[in-house]
């Protein structure tokens, strides 16, 4: 399930980052970019690559936040361990995981 959720985050973010890359660099020449008033020492391809990964990281963060916010209270509060594996003093020691144990 974790792998599936990671793909729900990474794949749409990849597609949006690619579209954003095309949109931004349709209007901006990488050789005209400056960093704190100094010209960047990267080639055009380097700027394209770096910006794509920045766009991808930003859209991954957005997708991850959306996925996190879509979890139900049960999914957020469930105990990942079986009753016998829980540590001593766990408030859910006796009760099974689920809404009844909350």
PDB file of N, CA and C in Angstrom:
ATOM      1  N   UNK A   1       0.819  -1.192   0.000  1.00  0.00           N
ATOM      2  CA  UNK A   1       0.000   0.000   0.000  1.00  0.00           C
ATOM      3  C   UNK A   1       0.867   1.262   0.000  1.00  0.00           C
ATOM      4  N   UNK A   2       1.999   1.214   0.702  1.00  0.00           N
ATOM      5  CA  UNK A   2       2.888   2.372   0.745  1.00  0.00           C
ATOM      6  C   UNK A   2       3.462   2.663  -0.636  1.00  0.00           C
ATOM      7  N   UNK A   3       3.832   1.628  -1.369  1.00  0.00           N
ATOM      8  CA  UNK A   3       4.369   1.814  -2.717  1.00  0.00           C
ATOM      9  C   UNK A   3       3.326   2.452  -3.622  1.00  0.00           C
ATOM     10  N   UNK A   4       2.092   2.011  -3.488  1.00  0.00           N
ATOM     11  CA  UNK A   4       1.013   2.576  -4.297  1.00  0.00           C
ATOM     12  C   UNK A   4       0.802   4.053  -3.962  1.00  0.00           C
ATOM     13  N   UNK A   5       0.826   4.388  -2.687  1.00  0.00           N
ATOM     14  CA  UNK A   5       0.671   5.795  -2.294  1.00  0.00           C
ATOM     15  C   UNK A   5       1.833   6.638  -2.793  1.00  0.00           C
ATOM     16  N   UNK A   6       3.036   6.083  -2.754  1.00  0.00           N
ATOM     17  CA  UNK A   6       4.190   6.834  -3.245  1.00  0.00           C
ATOM     18  C   UNK A   6       4.046   7.120  -4.741  1.00  0.00           C
ATOM     19  N   UNK A   7       3.502   6.172  -5.492  1.00  0.00           N
ATOM     20  CA  UNK A   7       3.278   6.399  -6.917  1.00  0.00           C
ATOM     21  C   UNK A   7       2.150   7.399  -7.139  1.00  0.00           C
ATOM     22  N   UNK A   8       1.146   7.420  -6.251  1.00  0.00           N
ATOM     23  CA  UNK A   8       0.090   8.434  -6.337  1.00  0.00           C
ATOM     24  C   UNK A   8       0.681   9.822  -6.153  1.00  0.00           C
ATOM     25  N   UNK A   9       1.774   9.913  -5.440  1.00  0.00           N
ATOM     26  CA  UNK A   9       2.432  11.194  -5.202  1.00  0.00           C
ATOM     27  C   UNK A   9       3.413  11.517  -6.325  1.00  0.00           C
ATOM     28  N   UNK A  10       4.292  10.576  -6.654  1.00  0.00           N
ATOM     29  CA  UNK A  10       5.408  10.850  -7.565  1.00  0.00           C
ATOM     30  C   UNK A  10       4.990  11.007  -9.028  1.00  0.00           C
ATOM     31  N   UNK A  11       4.077  10.174  -9.510  1.00  0.00           N
ATOM     32  CA  UNK A  11       3.748  10.206 -10.938  1.00  0.00           C
ATOM     33  C   UNK A  11       3.024  11.483 -11.343  1.00  0.00           C
ATOM     34  N   UNK A  12       1.955  11.904 -10.658  1.00  0.00           N
ATOM     35  CA  UNK A  12       1.339  13.182 -11.044  1.00  0.00           C
ATOM     36  C   UNK A  12       2.295  14.360 -10.871  1.00  0.00           C
ATOM     37  N   UNK A  13       3.130  14.308  -9.830  1.00  0.00           N
ATOM     38  CA  UNK A  13       4.096  15.383  -9.619  1.00  0.00           C
ATOM     39  C   UNK A  13       5.097  15.434 -10.768  1.00  0.00           C
ATOM     40  N   UNK A  14       5.503  14.285 -11.272  1.00  0.00           N
ATOM     41  CA  UNK A  14       6.424  14.228 -12.411  1.00  0.00           C
ATOM     42  C   UNK A  14       5.792  14.873 -13.641  1.00  0.00           C
ATOM     43  N   UNK A  15       4.541  14.534 -13.907  1.00  0.00           N
ATOM     44  CA  UNK A  15       3.848  15.092 -15.069  1.00  0.00           C
ATOM     45  C   UNK A  15       3.681  16.602 -14.948  1.00  0.00           C
ATOM     46  N   UNK A  16       3.292  17.073 -13.773  1.00  0.00           N
ATOM     47  CA  UNK A  16       3.113  18.511 -13.572  1.00  0.00           C
ATOM     48  C   UNK A  16       4.453  19.235 -13.651  1.00  0.00           C
ATOM     49  N   UNK A  17       5.507  18.638 -13.111  1.00  0.00           N
ATOM     50  CA  UNK A  17       6.832  19.258 -13.191  1.00  0.00           C
ATOM     51  C   UNK A  17       7.276  19.391 -14.646  1.00  0.00           C
ATOM     52  N   UNK A  18       7.005  18.396 -15.458  1.00  0.00           N
ATOM     53  CA  UNK A  18       7.351  18.481 -16.879  1.00  0.00           C
ATOM     54  C   UNK A  18       6.570  19.583 -17.588  1.00  0.00           C
ATOM     55  N   UNK A  19       5.272  19.672 -17.287  1.00  0.00           N
ATOM     56  CA  UNK A  19       4.457  20.733 -17.897  1.00  0.00           C
ATOM     57  C   UNK A  19       4.901  22.110 -17.411  1.00  0.00           C
ATOM     58  N   UNK A  20       5.203  22.225 -16.140  1.00  0.00           N
ATOM     59  CA  UNK A  20       5.665  23.494 -15.583  1.00  0.00           C
ATOM     60  C   UNK A  20       7.008  23.899 -16.181  1.00  0.00           C
ATOM     61  N   UNK A  21       7.867  22.937 -16.389  1.00  0.00           N
ATOM     62  CA  UNK A  21       9.172  23.188 -17.020  1.00  0.00           C
ATOM     63  C   UNK A  21       8.978  23.773 -18.423  1.00  0.00           C
ATOM     64  N   UNK A  22       8.101  23.170 -19.201  1.00  0.00           N
ATOM     65  CA  UNK A  22       7.856  23.671 -20.555  1.00  0.00           C
ATOM     66  C   UNK A  22       7.235  25.067 -20.521  1.00  0.00           C
ATOM     67  N   UNK A  23       6.313  25.284 -19.615  1.00  0.00           N
ATOM     68  CA  UNK A  23       5.654  26.581 -19.520  1.00  0.00           C
ATOM     69  C   UNK A  23       6.630  27.678 -19.105  1.00  0.00           C
ATOM     70  N   UNK A  24       7.423  27.443 -18.085  1.00  0.00           N
ATOM     71  CA  UNK A  24       8.360  28.458 -17.588  1.00  0.00           C
ATOM     72  C   UNK A  24       9.410  28.787 -18.644  1.00  0.00           C
ATOM     73  N   UNK A  25      10.003  27.776 -19.237  1.00  0.00           N
ATOM     74  CA  UNK A  25      11.098  28.038 -20.161  1.00  0.00           C
ATOM     75  C   UNK A  25      10.624  28.365 -21.577  1.00  0.00           C
ATOM     76  N   UNK A  26       9.331  28.407 -21.783  1.00  0.00           N
ATOM     77  CA  UNK A  26       8.818  28.981 -23.027  1.00  0.00           C
ATOM     78  C   UNK A  26       8.944  30.503 -22.974  1.00  0.00           C
ATOM     79  N   UNK A  27       8.989  31.064 -21.756  1.00  0.00           N
ATOM     80  CA  UNK A  27       9.054  32.513 -21.583  1.00  0.00           C
ATOM     81  C   UNK A  27      10.376  33.009 -21.000  1.00  0.00           C
ATOM     82  N   UNK A  28      11.182  32.123 -20.412  1.00  0.00           N
ATOM     83  CA  UNK A  28      12.417  32.523 -19.730  1.00  0.00           C
ATOM     84  C   UNK A  28      13.602  31.843 -20.397  1.00  0.00           C
ATOM     85  N   UNK A  29      14.619  32.653 -20.719  1.00  0.00           N
ATOM     86  CA  UNK A  29      15.860  32.104 -21.265  1.00  0.00           C
ATOM     87  C   UNK A  29      16.792  31.772 -20.096  1.00  0.00           C
ATOM     88  N   UNK A  30      17.249  30.527 -19.968  1.00  0.00           N
ATOM     89  CA  UNK A  30      18.111  30.156 -18.848  1.00  0.00           C
ATOM     90  C   UNK A  30      19.393  30.981 -18.751  1.00  0.00           C
ATOM     91  N   UNK A  31      19.890  31.501 -19.861  1.00  0.00           N
ATOM     92  CA  UNK A  31      21.115  32.298 -19.830  1.00  0.00           C
ATOM     93  C   UNK A  31      20.890  33.690 -19.231  1.00  0.00           C
ATOM     94  N   UNK A  32      19.626  34.130 -19.140  1.00  0.00           N
ATOM     95  CA  UNK A  32      19.316  35.430 -18.559  1.00  0.00           C
ATOM     96  C   UNK A  32      19.091  35.368 -17.055  1.00  0.00           C
ATOM     97  N   UNK A  33      19.076  34.167 -16.474  1.00  0.00           N
ATOM     98  CA  UNK A  33      18.813  34.033 -15.039  1.00  0.00           C
ATOM     99  C   UNK A  33      20.008  34.493 -14.221  1.00  0.00           C
ATOM    100  N   UNK A  34      19.713  35.088 -13.071  1.00  0.00           N
ATOM    101  CA  UNK A  34      20.752  35.535 -12.153  1.00  0.00           C
ATOM    102  C   UNK A  34      20.448  35.010 -10.767  1.00  0.00           C
ATOM    103  N   UNK A  35      21.494  34.772  -9.989  1.00  0.00           N
ATOM    104  CA  UNK A  35      21.377  34.295  -8.608  1.00  0.00           C
ATOM    105  C   UNK A  35      22.038  35.338  -7.719  1.00  0.00           C
ATOM    106  N   UNK A  36      21.252  36.068  -6.938  1.00  0.00           N
ATOM    107  CA  UNK A  36      21.732  37.159  -6.088  1.00  0.00           C
ATOM    108  C   UNK A  36      22.530  38.194  -6.890  1.00  0.00           C
ATOM    109  N   UNK A  37      22.002  38.529  -8.048  1.00  0.00           N
ATOM    110  CA  UNK A  37      22.619  39.552  -8.884  1.00  0.00           C
ATOM    111  C   UNK A  37      23.778  39.082  -9.732  1.00  0.00           C
ATOM    112  N   UNK A  38      24.192  37.850  -9.616  1.00  0.00           N
ATOM    113  CA  UNK A  38      25.311  37.290 -10.385  1.00  0.00           C
ATOM    114  C   UNK A  38      24.765  36.304 -11.418  1.00  0.00           C
ATOM    115  N   UNK A  39      25.348  36.298 -12.612  1.00  0.00           N
ATOM    116  CA  UNK A  39      24.902  35.308 -13.605  1.00  0.00           C
ATOM    117  C   UNK A  39      25.195  33.884 -13.112  1.00  0.00           C
ATOM    118  N   UNK A  40      24.313  32.970 -13.443  1.00  0.00           N
ATOM    119  CA  UNK A  40      24.494  31.572 -13.029  1.00  0.00           C
ATOM    120  C   UNK A  40      25.579  30.922 -13.875  1.00  0.00           C
ATOM    121  N   UNK A  41      26.381  30.092 -13.229  1.00  0.00           N
ATOM    122  CA  UNK A  41      27.484  29.421 -13.923  1.00  0.00           C
ATOM    123  C   UNK A  41      27.081  28.046 -14.452  1.00  0.00           C
ATOM    124  N   UNK A  42      25.829  27.899 -14.795  1.00  0.00           N
ATOM    125  CA  UNK A  42      25.337  26.622 -15.323  1.00  0.00           C
ATOM    126  C   UNK A  42      25.012  26.759 -16.800  1.00  0.00           C
ATOM    127  N   UNK A  43      25.136  25.668 -17.511  1.00  0.00           N
ATOM    128  CA  UNK A  43      24.724  25.655 -18.916  1.00  0.00           C
ATOM    129  C   UNK A  43      23.203  25.667 -18.977  1.00  0.00           C
ATOM    130  N   UNK A  44      22.680  25.848 -20.161  1.00  0.00           N
ATOM    131  CA  UNK A  44      21.217  25.804 -20.332  1.00  0.00           C
ATOM    132  C   UNK A  44      20.665  24.459 -19.860  1.00  0.00           C
ATOM    133  N   UNK A  45      21.336  23.392 -20.266  1.00  0.00           N
ATOM    134  CA  UNK A  45      20.881  22.057 -19.889  1.00  0.00           C
ATOM    135  C   UNK A  45      20.934  21.875 -18.367  1.00  0.00           C
ATOM    136  N   UNK A  46      21.951  22.437 -17.728  1.00  0.00           N
ATOM    137  CA  UNK A  46      22.054  22.366 -16.276  1.00  0.00           C
ATOM    138  C   UNK A  46      20.910  23.100 -15.587  1.00  0.00           C
ATOM    139  N   UNK A  47      20.552  24.260 -16.106  1.00  0.00           N
ATOM    140  CA  UNK A  47      19.434  25.026 -15.545  1.00  0.00           C
ATOM    141  C   UNK A  47      18.130  24.257 -15.745  1.00  0.00           C
ATOM    142  N   UNK A  48      17.938  23.695 -16.940  1.00  0.00           N
ATOM    143  CA  UNK A  48      16.734  22.904 -17.196  1.00  0.00           C
ATOM    144  C   UNK A  48      16.638  21.730 -16.219  1.00  0.00           C
ATOM    145  N   UNK A  49      17.736  21.035 -16.035  1.00  0.00           N
ATOM    146  CA  UNK A  49      17.754  19.863 -15.161  1.00  0.00           C
ATOM    147  C   UNK A  49      17.489  20.250 -13.712  1.00  0.00           C
ATOM    148  N   UNK A  50      18.211  21.239 -13.232  1.00  0.00           N
ATOM    149  CA  UNK A  50      18.046  21.676 -11.849  1.00  0.00           C
ATOM    150  C   UNK A  50      16.629  22.183 -11.588  1.00  0.00           C
ATOM    151  N   UNK A  51      16.116  22.976 -12.495  1.00  0.00           N
ATOM    152  CA  UNK A  51      14.763  23.509 -12.303  1.00  0.00           C
ATOM    153  C   UNK A  51      13.713  22.398 -12.360  1.00  0.00           C
ATOM    154  N   UNK A  52      13.915  21.409 -13.229  1.00  0.00           N
ATOM    155  CA  UNK A  52      12.955  20.299 -13.271  1.00  0.00           C
ATOM    156  C   UNK A  52      12.893  19.596 -11.918  1.00  0.00           C
ATOM    157  N   UNK A  53      14.047  19.312 -11.312  1.00  0.00           N
ATOM    158  CA  UNK A  53      14.037  18.626 -10.025  1.00  0.00           C
ATOM    159  C   UNK A  53      13.471  19.505  -8.905  1.00  0.00           C
ATOM    160  N   UNK A  54      13.683  20.807  -8.994  1.00  0.00           N
ATOM    161  CA  UNK A  54      13.063  21.715  -8.015  1.00  0.00           C
ATOM    162  C   UNK A  54      11.549  21.702  -8.193  1.00  0.00           C
ATOM    163  N   UNK A  55      11.075  21.802  -9.440  1.00  0.00           N
ATOM    164  CA  UNK A  55       9.637  21.750  -9.696  1.00  0.00           C
ATOM    165  C   UNK A  55       9.056  20.417  -9.243  1.00  0.00           C
ATOM    166  N   UNK A  56       9.773  19.331  -9.495  1.00  0.00           N
ATOM    167  CA  UNK A  56       9.288  18.004  -9.107  1.00  0.00           C
ATOM    168  C   UNK A  56       9.206  17.889  -7.587  1.00  0.00           C
ATOM    169  N   UNK A  57      10.211  18.372  -6.884  1.00  0.00           N
ATOM    170  CA  UNK A  57      10.196  18.318  -5.417  1.00  0.00           C
ATOM    171  C   UNK A  57       9.035  19.136  -4.855  1.00  0.00           C
ATOM    172  N   UNK A  58       8.789  20.298  -5.432  1.00  0.00           N
ATOM    173  CA  UNK A  58       7.699  21.139  -4.942  1.00  0.00           C
ATOM    174  C   UNK A  58       6.334  20.499  -5.202  1.00  0.00           C
ATOM    175  N   UNK A  59       6.157  19.927  -6.385  1.00  0.00           N
ATOM    176  CA  UNK A  59       4.870  19.295  -6.675  1.00  0.00           C
ATOM    177  C   UNK A  59       4.720  17.972  -5.926  1.00  0.00           C
ATOM    178  N   UNK A  60       5.820  17.278  -5.629  1.00  0.00           N
ATOM    179  CA  UNK A  60       5.759  16.083  -4.769  1.00  0.00           C
ATOM    180  C   UNK A  60       5.298  16.469  -3.372  1.00  0.00           C
ATOM    181  N   UNK A  61       5.824  17.563  -2.853  1.00  0.00           N
ATOM    182  CA  UNK A  61       5.408  18.022  -1.523  1.00  0.00           C
ATOM    183  C   UNK A  61       3.924  18.359  -1.510  1.00  0.00           C
ATOM    184  N   UNK A  62       3.457  18.985  -2.562  1.00  0.00           N
ATOM    185  CA  UNK A  62       2.033  19.311  -2.659  1.00  0.00           C
ATOM    186  C   UNK A  62       1.177  18.045  -2.733  1.00  0.00           C
ATOM    187  N   UNK A  63       1.583  17.092  -3.558  1.00  0.00           N
ATOM    188  CA  UNK A  63       0.833  15.843  -3.677  1.00  0.00           C
ATOM    189  C   UNK A  63       0.872  15.037  -2.376  1.00  0.00           C
ATOM    190  N   UNK A  64       2.019  15.052  -1.700  1.00  0.00           N
ATOM    191  CA  UNK A  64       2.135  14.330  -0.427  1.00  0.00           C
ATOM    192  C   UNK A  64       1.229  14.942   0.629  1.00  0.00           C
ATOM    193  N   UNK A  65       1.162  16.253   0.655  1.00  0.00           N
ATOM    194  CA  UNK A  65       0.274  16.918   1.607  1.00  0.00           C
ATOM    195  C   UNK A  65      -1.188  16.589   1.306  1.00  0.00           C
ATOM    196  N   UNK A  66      -1.546  16.558   0.029  1.00  0.00           N
ATOM    197  CA  UNK A  66      -2.907  16.194  -0.355  1.00  0.00           C
ATOM    198  C   UNK A  66      -3.217  14.759   0.063  1.00  0.00           C
ATOM    199  N   UNK A  67      -2.280  13.846  -0.150  1.00  0.00           N
ATOM    200  CA  UNK A  67      -2.476  12.451   0.239  1.00  0.00           C
ATOM    201  C   UNK A  67      -2.605  12.324   1.752  1.00  0.00           C
ATOM    202  N   UNK A  68      -1.783  13.046   2.494  1.00  0.00           N
ATOM    203  CA  UNK A  68      -1.853  13.019   3.951  1.00  0.00           C
ATOM    204  C   UNK A  68      -3.197  13.549   4.441  1.00  0.00           C
ATOM    205  N   UNK A  69      -3.660  14.631   3.835  1.00  0.00           N
ATOM    206  CA  UNK A  69      -4.926  15.227   4.259  1.00  0.00           C
ATOM    207  C   UNK A  69      -6.131  14.359   3.888  1.00  0.00           C
ATOM    208  N   UNK A  70      -5.975  13.453   2.938  1.00  0.00           N
ATOM    209  CA  UNK A  70      -7.089  12.612   2.517  1.00  0.00           C
ATOM    210  C   UNK A  70      -7.252  11.357   3.372  1.00  0.00           C
ATOM    211  N   UNK A  71      -6.305  11.099   4.293  1.00  0.00           N
ATOM    212  CA  UNK A  71      -6.416   9.921   5.152  1.00  0.00           C
ATOM    213  C   UNK A  71      -7.566  10.077   6.128  1.00  0.00           C
ATOM    214  N   UNK A  72      -8.272   8.996   6.368  1.00  0.00           N
ATOM    215  CA  UNK A  72      -9.369   9.022   7.333  1.00  0.00           C
ATOM    216  C   UNK A  72      -8.798   8.989   8.752  1.00  0.00           C
ATOM    217  N   UNK A  73      -9.587   9.384   9.753  1.00  0.00           N
ATOM    218  CA  UNK A  73      -9.111   9.315  11.137  1.00  0.00           C
ATOM    219  C   UNK A  73      -8.718   7.890  11.532  1.00  0.00           C
ATOM    220  N   UNK A  74      -9.425   6.891  11.023  1.00  0.00           N
ATOM    221  CA  UNK A  74      -9.080   5.505  11.332  1.00  0.00           C
ATOM    222  C   UNK A  74      -7.684   5.160  10.817  1.00  0.00           C
ATOM    223  N   UNK A  75      -7.384   5.580   9.581  1.00  0.00           N
ATOM    224  CA  UNK A  75      -6.063   5.298   9.015  1.00  0.00           C
ATOM    225  C   UNK A  75      -4.958   6.009   9.790  1.00  0.00           C
ATOM    226  N   UNK A  76      -5.220   7.209  10.247  1.00  0.00           N
ATOM    227  CA  UNK A  76      -4.213   7.967  10.992  1.00  0.00           C
ATOM    228  C   UNK A  76      -3.972   7.393  12.391  1.00  0.00           C
ATOM    229  N   UNK A  77      -5.024   6.883  13.038  1.00  0.00           N
ATOM    230  CA  UNK A  77      -4.931   6.470  14.432  1.00  0.00           C
ATOM    231  C   UNK A  77      -4.768   4.969  14.639  1.00  0.00           C
ATOM    232  N   UNK A  78      -4.783   4.201  13.583  1.00  0.00           N
ATOM    233  CA  UNK A  78      -4.682   2.757  13.767  1.00  0.00           C
ATOM    234  C   UNK A  78      -3.286   2.364  14.251  1.00  0.00           C
ATOM    235  N   UNK A  79      -3.257   1.296  14.983  1.00  0.00           N
ATOM    236  CA  UNK A  79      -2.000   0.795  15.522  1.00  0.00           C
ATOM    237  C   UNK A  79      -1.407  -0.188  14.509  1.00  0.00           C
ATOM    238  N   UNK A  80      -0.151  -0.009  14.108  1.00  0.00           N
ATOM    239  CA  UNK A  80       0.421  -0.882  13.078  1.00  0.00           C
ATOM    240  C   UNK A  80       0.839  -2.257  13.603  1.00  0.00           C
ATOM    241  N   UNK A  81       0.804  -2.457  14.935  1.00  0.00           N
ATOM    242  CA  UNK A  81       1.269  -3.727  15.511  1.00  0.00           C
ATOM    243  C   UNK A  81       0.089  -4.583  15.957  1.00  0.00           C
ATOM    244  N   UNK A  82       0.311  -5.878  16.000  1.00  0.00           N
ATOM    245  CA  UNK A  82      -0.700  -6.772  16.530  1.00  0.00           C
ATOM    246  C   UNK A  82      -0.752  -6.603  18.047  1.00  0.00           C
ATOM    247  N   UNK A  83      -1.809  -7.103  18.660  1.00  0.00           N
ATOM    248  CA  UNK A  83      -2.001  -6.937  20.103  1.00  0.00           C
ATOM    249  C   UNK A  83      -0.838  -7.514  20.896  1.00  0.00           C
ATOM    250  N   UNK A  84      -0.279  -8.623  20.469  1.00  0.00           N
ATOM    251  CA  UNK A  84       0.815  -9.259  21.212  1.00  0.00           C
ATOM    252  C   UNK A  84       2.152  -8.540  21.046  1.00  0.00           C
ATOM    253  N   UNK A  85       2.319  -7.770  19.971  1.00  0.00           N
ATOM    254  CA  UNK A  85       3.580  -7.081  19.716  1.00  0.00           C
ATOM    255  C   UNK A  85       3.659  -5.694  20.339  1.00  0.00           C
ATOM    256  N   UNK A  86       2.571  -5.201  20.897  1.00  0.00           N
ATOM    257  CA  UNK A  86       2.556  -3.846  21.439  1.00  0.00           C
ATOM    258  C   UNK A  86       3.369  -3.763  22.723  1.00  0.00           C
ATOM    259  N   UNK A  87       4.051  -2.641  22.954  1.00  0.00           N
ATOM    260  CA  UNK A  87       4.865  -2.501  24.165  1.00  0.00           C
ATOM    261  C   UNK A  87       4.006  -2.398  25.420  1.00  0.00           C
ATOM    262  N   UNK A  88       4.614  -2.699  26.567  1.00  0.00           N
ATOM    263  CA  UNK A  88       3.907  -2.572  27.838  1.00  0.00           C
ATOM    264  C   UNK A  88       3.505  -1.118  28.050  1.00  0.00           C
ATOM    265  N   UNK A  89       2.328  -0.912  28.582  1.00  0.00           N
ATOM    266  CA  UNK A  89       1.847   0.433  28.834  1.00  0.00           C
ATOM    267  C   UNK A  89       1.140   1.065  27.659  1.00  0.00           C
ATOM    268  N   UNK A  90       1.049   0.361  26.547  1.00  0.00           N
ATOM    269  CA  UNK A  90       0.342   0.892  25.383  1.00  0.00           C
ATOM    270  C   UNK A  90      -1.141   0.974  25.714  1.00  0.00           C
ATOM    271  N   UNK A  91      -1.792   2.117  25.484  1.00  0.00           N
ATOM    272  CA  UNK A  91      -3.214   2.219  25.816  1.00  0.00           C
ATOM    273  C   UNK A  91      -4.092   1.269  25.012  1.00  0.00           C
ATOM    274  N   UNK A  92      -3.596   0.776  23.914  1.00  0.00           N
ATOM    275  CA  UNK A  92      -4.352  -0.153  23.080  1.00  0.00           C
ATOM    276  C   UNK A  92      -3.880  -1.591  23.289  1.00  0.00           C
ATOM    277  N   UNK A  93      -3.291  -1.878  24.457  1.00  0.00           N
ATOM    278  CA  UNK A  93      -2.722  -3.194  24.745  1.00  0.00           C
ATOM    279  C   UNK A  93      -3.772  -4.295  24.680  1.00  0.00           C
ATOM    280  N   UNK A  94      -4.928  -4.049  25.251  1.00  0.00           N
ATOM    281  CA  UNK A  94      -5.956  -5.093  25.342  1.00  0.00           C
ATOM    282  C   UNK A  94      -6.906  -5.051  24.141  1.00  0.00           C
ATOM    283  N   UNK A  95      -7.220  -3.879  23.680  1.00  0.00           N
ATOM    284  CA  UNK A  95      -8.241  -3.754  22.636  1.00  0.00           C
ATOM    285  C   UNK A  95      -7.599  -3.912  21.248  1.00  0.00           C
ATOM    286  N   UNK A  96      -8.334  -4.477  20.311  1.00  0.00           N
ATOM    287  CA  UNK A  96      -7.826  -4.571  18.942  1.00  0.00           C
ATOM    288  C   UNK A  96      -7.799  -3.186  18.295  1.00  0.00           C
ATOM    289  N   UNK A  97      -6.999  -3.044  17.270  1.00  0.00           N
ATOM    290  CA  UNK A  97      -6.945  -1.783  16.543  1.00  0.00           C
ATOM    291  C   UNK A  97      -8.267  -1.556  15.844  1.00  0.00           C
ATOM    292  N   UNK A  98      -8.674  -0.349  15.797  1.00  0.00           N
ATOM    293  CA  UNK A  98      -9.909   0.000  15.085  1.00  0.00           C
ATOM    294  C   UNK A  98     -10.674   1.073  15.817  1.00  0.00           C
ATOM    295  N   UNK A  99     -11.810   1.469  15.274  1.00  0.00           N
ATOM    296  CA  UNK A  99     -12.585   2.541  15.866  1.00  0.00           C
ATOM    297  C   UNK A  99     -13.066   2.228  17.284  1.00  0.00           C
ATOM    298  N   UNK A 100     -13.304   0.961  17.588  1.00  0.00           N
ATOM    299  CA  UNK A 100     -13.788   0.616  18.916  1.00  0.00           C
ATOM    300  C   UNK A 100     -12.723   0.849  19.991  1.00  0.00           C
ATOM    301  N   UNK A 101     -11.430   0.805  19.615  1.00  0.00           N
ATOM    302  CA  UNK A 101     -10.372   0.969  20.592  1.00  0.00           C
ATOM    303  C   UNK A 101     -10.004   2.422  20.837  1.00  0.00           C
ATOM    304  N   UNK A 102     -10.587   3.332  20.056  1.00  0.00           N
ATOM    305  CA  UNK A 102     -10.282   4.755  20.225  1.00  0.00           C
ATOM    306  C   UNK A 102     -11.055   5.248  21.362  1.00  0.00           C
TER     307      UNK A 102
END
